[in-house]
Short mmCIF file of C-alpha atoms and ligand atoms in Angstrom, two decimals:
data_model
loop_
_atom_site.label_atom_id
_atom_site.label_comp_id
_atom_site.label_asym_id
_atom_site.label_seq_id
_atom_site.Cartn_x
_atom_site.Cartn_y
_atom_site.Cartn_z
CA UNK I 1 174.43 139.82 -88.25
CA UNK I 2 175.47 139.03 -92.51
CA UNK I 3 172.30 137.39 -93.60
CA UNK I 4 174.22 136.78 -97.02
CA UNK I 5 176.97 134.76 -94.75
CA UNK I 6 174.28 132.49 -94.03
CA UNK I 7 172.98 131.75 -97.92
CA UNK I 8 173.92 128.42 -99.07
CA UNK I 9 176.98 129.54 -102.16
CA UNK I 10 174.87 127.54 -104.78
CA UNK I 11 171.71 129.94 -104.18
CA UNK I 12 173.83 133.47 -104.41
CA UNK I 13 175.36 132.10 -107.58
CA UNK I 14 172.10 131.31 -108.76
CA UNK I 15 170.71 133.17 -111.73
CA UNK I 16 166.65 132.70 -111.57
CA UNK I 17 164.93 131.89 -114.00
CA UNK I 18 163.34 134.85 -116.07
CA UNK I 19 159.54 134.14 -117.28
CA UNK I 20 157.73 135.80 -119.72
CA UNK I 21 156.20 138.05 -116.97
CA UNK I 22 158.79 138.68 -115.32
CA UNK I 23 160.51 140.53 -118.39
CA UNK I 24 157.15 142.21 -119.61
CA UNK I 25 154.85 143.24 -116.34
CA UNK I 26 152.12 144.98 -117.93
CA UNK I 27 149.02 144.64 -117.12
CA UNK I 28 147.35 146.57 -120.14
CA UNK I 29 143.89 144.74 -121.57
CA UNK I 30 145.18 146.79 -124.79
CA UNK I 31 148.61 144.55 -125.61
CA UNK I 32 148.76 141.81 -127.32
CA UNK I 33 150.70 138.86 -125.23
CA UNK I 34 152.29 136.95 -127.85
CA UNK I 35 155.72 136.22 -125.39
CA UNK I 36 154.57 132.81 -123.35
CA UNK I 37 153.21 130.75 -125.67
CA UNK I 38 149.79 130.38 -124.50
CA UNK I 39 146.78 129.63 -125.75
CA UNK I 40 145.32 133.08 -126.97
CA UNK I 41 141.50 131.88 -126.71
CA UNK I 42 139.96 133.31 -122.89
CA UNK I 43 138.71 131.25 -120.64
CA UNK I 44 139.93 132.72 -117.18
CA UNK I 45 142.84 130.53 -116.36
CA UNK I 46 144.87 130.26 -120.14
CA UNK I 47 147.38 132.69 -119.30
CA UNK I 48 150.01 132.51 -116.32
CA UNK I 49 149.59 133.73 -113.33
CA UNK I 50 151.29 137.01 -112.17
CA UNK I 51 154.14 135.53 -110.79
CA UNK I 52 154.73 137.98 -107.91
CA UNK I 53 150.94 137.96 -106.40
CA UNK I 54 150.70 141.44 -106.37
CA UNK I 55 147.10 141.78 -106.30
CA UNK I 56 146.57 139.33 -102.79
CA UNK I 57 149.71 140.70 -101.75
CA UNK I 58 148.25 144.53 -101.76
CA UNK I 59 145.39 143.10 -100.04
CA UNK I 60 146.99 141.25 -97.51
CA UNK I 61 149.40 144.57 -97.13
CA UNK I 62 146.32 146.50 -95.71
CA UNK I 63 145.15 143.35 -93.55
CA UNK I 64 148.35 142.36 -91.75
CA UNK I 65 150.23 145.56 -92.00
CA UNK I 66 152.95 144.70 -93.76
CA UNK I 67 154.70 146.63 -96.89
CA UNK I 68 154.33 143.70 -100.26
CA UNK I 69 158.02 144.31 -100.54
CA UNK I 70 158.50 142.50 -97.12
CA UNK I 71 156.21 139.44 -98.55
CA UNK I 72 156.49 136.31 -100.42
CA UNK I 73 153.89 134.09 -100.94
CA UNK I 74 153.77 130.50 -101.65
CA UNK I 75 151.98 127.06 -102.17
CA UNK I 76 151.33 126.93 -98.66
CA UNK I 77 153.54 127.53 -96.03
CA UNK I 78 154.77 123.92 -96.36
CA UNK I 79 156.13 125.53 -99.76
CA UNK I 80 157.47 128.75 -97.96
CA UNK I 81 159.02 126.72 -95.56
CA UNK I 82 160.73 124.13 -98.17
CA UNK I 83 162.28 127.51 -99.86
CA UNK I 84 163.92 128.55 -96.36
CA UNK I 85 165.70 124.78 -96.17
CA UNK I 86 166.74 125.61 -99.56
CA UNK I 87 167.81 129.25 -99.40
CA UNK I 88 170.06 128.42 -96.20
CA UNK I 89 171.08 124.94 -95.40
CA UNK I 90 173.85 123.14 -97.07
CA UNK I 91 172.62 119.70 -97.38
CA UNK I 92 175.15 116.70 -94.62
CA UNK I 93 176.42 120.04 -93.17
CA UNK I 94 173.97 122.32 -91.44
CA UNK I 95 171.32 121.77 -89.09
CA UNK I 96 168.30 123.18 -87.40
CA UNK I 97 166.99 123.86 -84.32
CA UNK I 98 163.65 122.67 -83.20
CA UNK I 99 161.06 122.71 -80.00
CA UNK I 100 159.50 119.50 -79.57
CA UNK I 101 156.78 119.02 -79.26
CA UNK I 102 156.03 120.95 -82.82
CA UNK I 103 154.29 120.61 -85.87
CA UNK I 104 155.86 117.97 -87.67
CA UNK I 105 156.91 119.56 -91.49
CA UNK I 106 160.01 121.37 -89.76
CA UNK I 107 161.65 117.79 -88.93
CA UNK I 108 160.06 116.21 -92.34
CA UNK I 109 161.84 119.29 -94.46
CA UNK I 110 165.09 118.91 -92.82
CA UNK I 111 165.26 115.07 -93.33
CA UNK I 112 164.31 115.77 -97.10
CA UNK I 113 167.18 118.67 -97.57
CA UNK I 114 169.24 115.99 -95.34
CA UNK I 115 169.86 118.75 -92.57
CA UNK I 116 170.68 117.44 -89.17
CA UNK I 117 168.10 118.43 -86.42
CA UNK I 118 168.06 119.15 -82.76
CA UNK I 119 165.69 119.35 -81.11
CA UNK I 120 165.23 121.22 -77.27
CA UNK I 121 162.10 119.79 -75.85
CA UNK I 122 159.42 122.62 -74.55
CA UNK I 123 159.72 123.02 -70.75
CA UNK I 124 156.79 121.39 -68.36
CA UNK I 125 154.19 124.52 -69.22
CA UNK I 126 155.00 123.78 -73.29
CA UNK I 127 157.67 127.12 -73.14
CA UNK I 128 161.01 127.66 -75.20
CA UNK I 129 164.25 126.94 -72.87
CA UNK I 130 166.10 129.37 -73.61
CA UNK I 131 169.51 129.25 -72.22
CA UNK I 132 169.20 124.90 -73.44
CA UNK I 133 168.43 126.17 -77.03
CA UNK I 134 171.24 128.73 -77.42
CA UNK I 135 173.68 126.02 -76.10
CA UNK I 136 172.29 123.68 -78.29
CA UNK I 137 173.05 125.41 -81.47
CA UNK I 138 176.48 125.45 -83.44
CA UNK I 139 177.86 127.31 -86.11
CA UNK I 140 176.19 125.27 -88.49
CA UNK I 141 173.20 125.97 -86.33
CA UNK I 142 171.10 127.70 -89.86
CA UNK I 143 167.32 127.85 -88.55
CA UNK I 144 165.57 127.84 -85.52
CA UNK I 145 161.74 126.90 -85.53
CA UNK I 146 159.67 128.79 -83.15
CA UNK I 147 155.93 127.80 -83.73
CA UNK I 148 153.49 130.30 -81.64
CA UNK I 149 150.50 129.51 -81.11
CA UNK I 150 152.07 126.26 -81.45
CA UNK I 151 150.93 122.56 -82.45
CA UNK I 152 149.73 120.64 -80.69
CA UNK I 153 150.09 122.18 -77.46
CA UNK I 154 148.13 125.87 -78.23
CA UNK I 155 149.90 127.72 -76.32
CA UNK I 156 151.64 131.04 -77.15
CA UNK I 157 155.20 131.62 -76.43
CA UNK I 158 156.40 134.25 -73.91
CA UNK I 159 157.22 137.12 -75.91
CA UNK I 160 160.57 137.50 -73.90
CA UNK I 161 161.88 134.20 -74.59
CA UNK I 162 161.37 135.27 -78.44
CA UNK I 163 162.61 138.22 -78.54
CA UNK I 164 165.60 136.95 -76.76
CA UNK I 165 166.35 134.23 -78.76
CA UNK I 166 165.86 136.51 -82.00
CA UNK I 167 168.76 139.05 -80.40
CA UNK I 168 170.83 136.02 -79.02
CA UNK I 169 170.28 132.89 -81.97
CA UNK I 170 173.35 133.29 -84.77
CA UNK I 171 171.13 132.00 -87.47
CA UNK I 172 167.30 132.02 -89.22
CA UNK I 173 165.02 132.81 -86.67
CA UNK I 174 161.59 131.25 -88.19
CA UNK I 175 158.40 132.19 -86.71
CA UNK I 176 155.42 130.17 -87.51
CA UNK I 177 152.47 131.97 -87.04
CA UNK I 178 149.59 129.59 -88.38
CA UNK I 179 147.26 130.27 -85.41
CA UNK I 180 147.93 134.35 -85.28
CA UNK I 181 144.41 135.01 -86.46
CA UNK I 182 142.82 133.53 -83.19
CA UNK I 183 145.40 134.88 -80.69
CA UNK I 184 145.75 138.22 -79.25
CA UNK I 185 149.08 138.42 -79.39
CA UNK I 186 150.23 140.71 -82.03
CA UNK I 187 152.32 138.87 -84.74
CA UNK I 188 155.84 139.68 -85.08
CA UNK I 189 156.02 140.79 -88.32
CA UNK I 190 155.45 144.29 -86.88
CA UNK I 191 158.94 143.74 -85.65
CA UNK I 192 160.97 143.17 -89.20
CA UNK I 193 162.83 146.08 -89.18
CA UNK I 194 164.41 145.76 -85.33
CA UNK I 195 165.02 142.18 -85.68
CA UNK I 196 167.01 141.25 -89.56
CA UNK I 197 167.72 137.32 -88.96
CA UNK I 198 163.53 136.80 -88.53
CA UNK I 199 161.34 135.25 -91.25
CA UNK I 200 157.31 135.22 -89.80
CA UNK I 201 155.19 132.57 -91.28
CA UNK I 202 151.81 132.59 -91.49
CA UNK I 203 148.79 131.46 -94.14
CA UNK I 204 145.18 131.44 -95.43
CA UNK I 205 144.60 127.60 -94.72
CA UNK I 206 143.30 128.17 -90.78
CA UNK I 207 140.84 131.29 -89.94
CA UNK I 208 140.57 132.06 -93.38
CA UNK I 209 139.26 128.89 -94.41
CA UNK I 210 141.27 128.02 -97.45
CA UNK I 211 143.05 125.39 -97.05
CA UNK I 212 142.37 123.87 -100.09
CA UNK I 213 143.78 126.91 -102.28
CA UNK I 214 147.15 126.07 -100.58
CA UNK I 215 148.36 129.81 -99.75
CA UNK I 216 150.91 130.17 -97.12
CA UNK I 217 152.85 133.44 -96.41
CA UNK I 218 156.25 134.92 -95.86
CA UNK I 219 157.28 138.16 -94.20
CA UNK I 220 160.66 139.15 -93.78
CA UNK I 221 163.39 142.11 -94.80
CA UNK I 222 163.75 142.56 -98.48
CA UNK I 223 167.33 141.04 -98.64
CA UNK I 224 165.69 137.47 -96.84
CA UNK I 225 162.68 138.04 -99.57
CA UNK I 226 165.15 138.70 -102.37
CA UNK I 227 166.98 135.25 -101.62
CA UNK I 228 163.48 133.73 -101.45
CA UNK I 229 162.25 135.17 -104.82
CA UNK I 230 165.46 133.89 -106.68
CA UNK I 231 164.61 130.28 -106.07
CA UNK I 232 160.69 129.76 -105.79
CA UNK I 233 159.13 127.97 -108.95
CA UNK I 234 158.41 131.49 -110.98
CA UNK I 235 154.30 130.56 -110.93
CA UNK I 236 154.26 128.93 -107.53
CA UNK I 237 150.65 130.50 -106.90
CA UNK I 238 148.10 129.37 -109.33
CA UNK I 239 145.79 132.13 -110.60
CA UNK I 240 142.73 129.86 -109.16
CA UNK I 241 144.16 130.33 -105.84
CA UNK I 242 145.14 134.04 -106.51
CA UNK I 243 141.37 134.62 -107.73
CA UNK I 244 140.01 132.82 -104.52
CA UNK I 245 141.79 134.39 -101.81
CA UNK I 246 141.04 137.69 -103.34
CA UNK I 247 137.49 137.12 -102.98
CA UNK I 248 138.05 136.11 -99.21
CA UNK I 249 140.52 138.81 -98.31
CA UNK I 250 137.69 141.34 -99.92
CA UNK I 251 135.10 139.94 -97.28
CA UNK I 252 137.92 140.61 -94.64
CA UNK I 253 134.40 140.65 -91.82
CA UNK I 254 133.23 136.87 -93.07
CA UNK I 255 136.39 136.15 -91.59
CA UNK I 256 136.25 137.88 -88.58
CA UNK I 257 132.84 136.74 -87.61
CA UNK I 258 133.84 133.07 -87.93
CA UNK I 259 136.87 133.36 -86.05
CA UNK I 260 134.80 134.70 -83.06
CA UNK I 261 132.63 132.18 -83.42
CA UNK I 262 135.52 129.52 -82.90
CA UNK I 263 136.88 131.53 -80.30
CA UNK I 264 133.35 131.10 -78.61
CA UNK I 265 132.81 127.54 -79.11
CA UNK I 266 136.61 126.51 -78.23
CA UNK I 267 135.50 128.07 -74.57
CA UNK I 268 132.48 126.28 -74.45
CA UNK I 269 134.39 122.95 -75.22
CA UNK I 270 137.32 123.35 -72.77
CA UNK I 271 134.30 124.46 -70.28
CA UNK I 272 132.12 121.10 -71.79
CA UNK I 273 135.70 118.95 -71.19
CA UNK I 274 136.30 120.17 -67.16
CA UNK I 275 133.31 117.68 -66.55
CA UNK I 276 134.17 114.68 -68.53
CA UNK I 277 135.62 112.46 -65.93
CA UNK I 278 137.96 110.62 -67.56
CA UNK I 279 139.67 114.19 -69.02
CA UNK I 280 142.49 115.12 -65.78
CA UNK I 281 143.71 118.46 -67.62
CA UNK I 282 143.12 120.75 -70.51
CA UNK I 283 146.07 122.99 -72.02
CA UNK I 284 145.44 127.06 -72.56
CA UNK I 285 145.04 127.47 -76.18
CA UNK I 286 145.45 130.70 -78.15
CA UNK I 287 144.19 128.79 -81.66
CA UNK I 288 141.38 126.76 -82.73
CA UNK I 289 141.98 123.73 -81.33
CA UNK I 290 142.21 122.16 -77.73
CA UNK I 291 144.90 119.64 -76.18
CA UNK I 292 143.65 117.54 -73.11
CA UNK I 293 145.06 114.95 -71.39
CA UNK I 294 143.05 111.56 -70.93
CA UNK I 295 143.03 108.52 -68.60
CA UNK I 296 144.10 106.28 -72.09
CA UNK I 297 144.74 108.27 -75.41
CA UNK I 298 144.51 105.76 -77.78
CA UNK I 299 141.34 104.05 -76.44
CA UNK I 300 139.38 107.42 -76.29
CA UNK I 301 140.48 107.94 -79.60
CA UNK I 302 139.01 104.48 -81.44
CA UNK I 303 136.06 105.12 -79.72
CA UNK I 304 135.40 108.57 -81.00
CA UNK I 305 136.24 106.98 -84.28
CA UNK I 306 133.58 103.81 -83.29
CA UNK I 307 131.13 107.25 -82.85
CA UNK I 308 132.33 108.61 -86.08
CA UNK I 309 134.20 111.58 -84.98
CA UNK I 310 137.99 112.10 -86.00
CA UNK I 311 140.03 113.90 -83.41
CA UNK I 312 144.19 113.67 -83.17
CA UNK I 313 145.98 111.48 -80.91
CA UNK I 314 148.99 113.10 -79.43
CA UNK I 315 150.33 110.88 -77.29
CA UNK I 316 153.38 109.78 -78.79
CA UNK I 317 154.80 113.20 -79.23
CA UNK I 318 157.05 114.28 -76.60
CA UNK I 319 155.64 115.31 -73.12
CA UNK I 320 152.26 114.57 -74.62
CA UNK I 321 151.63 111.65 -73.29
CA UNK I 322 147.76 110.58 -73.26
CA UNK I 323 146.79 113.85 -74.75
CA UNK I 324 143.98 114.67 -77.94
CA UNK I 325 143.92 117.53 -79.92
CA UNK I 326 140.34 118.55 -80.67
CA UNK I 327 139.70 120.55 -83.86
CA UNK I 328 136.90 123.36 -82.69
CA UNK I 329 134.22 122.45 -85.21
CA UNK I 330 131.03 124.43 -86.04
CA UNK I 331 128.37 124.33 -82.60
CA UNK I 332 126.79 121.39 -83.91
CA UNK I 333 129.76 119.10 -84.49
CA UNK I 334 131.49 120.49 -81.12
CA UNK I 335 127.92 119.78 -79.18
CA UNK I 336 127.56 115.86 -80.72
CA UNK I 337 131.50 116.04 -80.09
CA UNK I 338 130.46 116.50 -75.87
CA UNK I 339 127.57 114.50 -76.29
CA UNK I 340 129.86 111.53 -77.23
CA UNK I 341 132.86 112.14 -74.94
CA UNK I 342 130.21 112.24 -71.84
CA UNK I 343 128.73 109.07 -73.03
CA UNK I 344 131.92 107.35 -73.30
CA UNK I 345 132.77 107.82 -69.74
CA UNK I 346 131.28 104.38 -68.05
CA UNK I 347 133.60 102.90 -70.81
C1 LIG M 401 148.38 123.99 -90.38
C2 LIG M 401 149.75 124.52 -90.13
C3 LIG M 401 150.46 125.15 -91.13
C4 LIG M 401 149.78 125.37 -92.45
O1 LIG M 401 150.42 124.93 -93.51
P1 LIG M 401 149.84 125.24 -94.97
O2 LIG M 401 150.84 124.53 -95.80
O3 LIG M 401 149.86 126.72 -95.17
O4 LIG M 401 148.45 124.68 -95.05
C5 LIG M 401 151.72 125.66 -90.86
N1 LIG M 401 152.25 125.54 -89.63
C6 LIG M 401 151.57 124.95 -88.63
C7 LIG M 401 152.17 124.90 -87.30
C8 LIG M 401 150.33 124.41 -88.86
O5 LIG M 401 149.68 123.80 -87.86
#
């Protein structure tokens, strides 16, 4: 496969921007920066950022295993994700593929960058069809979304079905790996180098608990992270968020020990929801939330809001009819979370 037949002609006839850093990198206390026309007087945040991350990025090297040059990072994922619509689909002319039902930014993205979408639904356990999805997709066929563990439904994909469609799919094969940090499955960017069409997504706003940084990662080859590089904004991460996630990556066990906690908890609430009545089946989840089907959605759901809780209603979303998505809080919200959903069941 020619990844550069699948770049949009505007983006490799782009010439990026050059900033200040990128021309002079040094990171010497002894210069004098005199090139960006900042404010010279100190107060943490008055120069730019470092444009290519590369402290979080040698942290997060050691963490997920994955060589910096193989990275990009962005404003969230939602950003990484905008640059891949931009990178590779020509706007009223290429589409994507897409496996309701999904987190919803793939379908927002592509109606943005006016990209058609199709969509294969998930199969009656919430797997990728393959055979339906490779007929589905064209020449024009740029991305396909794969989201595992994937929203709503928690579920992980079969790893077969992915690595089939990665050897077998013409275009983009994007994996979103939000929800990696509370599976066991291992993430597939240890598989870059065997598989050249696959861009893994994953970021800092779930187990690591910053979603309000905004920090959402890209790992790919070099030649997808060189197309990437040419068109993100050249100070896309902020040095407050750069600073931040630092300090968190650092404390790599703070981490760790709340994820098993939530791992904990989301048993004991799938265990708490098999004896609430009115619940008729609860979905395996490899991430920190739980999908369960209820006698009436919507009702359940304005009276958790009546009790002050705020879960998700599912139930339009395709094959998801009647179904919540519980957040798995800390033990005290998940335990008044039970209490409630117990005491709504003469209702
Ligand atoms: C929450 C979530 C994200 C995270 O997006 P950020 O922009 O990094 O906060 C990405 N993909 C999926 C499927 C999600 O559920």
């Amino acid at each position: 496969m020619n990844i550069q037949d699948l770049i949009r002609p505007t983006i490799k006839a782009l010439k990026p921007y050059s900033s200040a850093r990128d021309e002079f990198q040094g990171n010497s206390d002894a210069m004098v920066f005199l090139d960006a026309n900042e404010n010279p007087y100190e107060n943490g945040v008055n120069r730019y950022p470092d444009p290519q991350q590369r402290s979080v990025k040698s942290l997060l090297s050691e963490i997920k295993n994955v060589p910096t040059k193989n990275m990009l990072l962005g404003n969230g994922s939602d950003e990484v994700l905008d640059l891949i619509f931009r990178a590779f689909c020509e706007p009223n002319e290429d589409n994507i593929i897409t496996l309701p039902p999904t987190y919803g930014m793939y379908s927002v993205l592509a109606n943005i960058n006016a990209v058609a979408i199709k969509e294969v639904q998930l199969d009656a356990e919430f797997q990728p069809k393959v055979d339906a999805i490779l007929n589905a997709a064209d020449a024009h066929s740029k991305l396909l979304f794969i989201c595992s563990p994937n929203n709503p439904t928690g579920n992980s994909f079969a790893s077969e079905a992915i690595s089939n469609l990665l050897k077998s799919f013409k275009g983009i094969v994007v994996i979103d790996e939000a929800y990696i940090d509370f599976s066991n499955e291992e993430s597939w960017a240890s598989r870059l180098l065997e598989f050249p069409n696959l861009i893994v997504t994953q970021t800092l706003s779930k187990a690591y608990g910053l979603a309000g940084i905004r920090l959402g990662l890209c790992f790919a080859s070099e030649e997808i992270i060189s197309v990437l590089n040419r068109i993100k904004p050249p100070y896309n991460v902020n040095e407050l968020t750069q600073l931040k996630a630092i300090e968190q990556l650092q404390n790599k066990a703070l981490t760790d020990k709340q994820v098993s906690v939530i791992l904990e908890e989301r048993d004991l609430l799938v265990a708490s929801l098999k004896t609430v009545d009115y619940v008729s089946e609860i979905y395996p989840s490899d991430a920190n939330f739980v999908l369960a089907k209820v006698d009436d959605a919507t009702k359940r759901y304005n009276q958790l809001i009546e009790k002050g809780i705020v879960i998700r209603n599912r139930t339009t979303q395709p094959g998801c009819e009647n179904t919540l998505r519980f957040t798995v809080g800390t033990p005290e919200e998940n335990k008044k979370l039970i209490e409630e959903l117990k005491s709504l069941s003469t209702l």
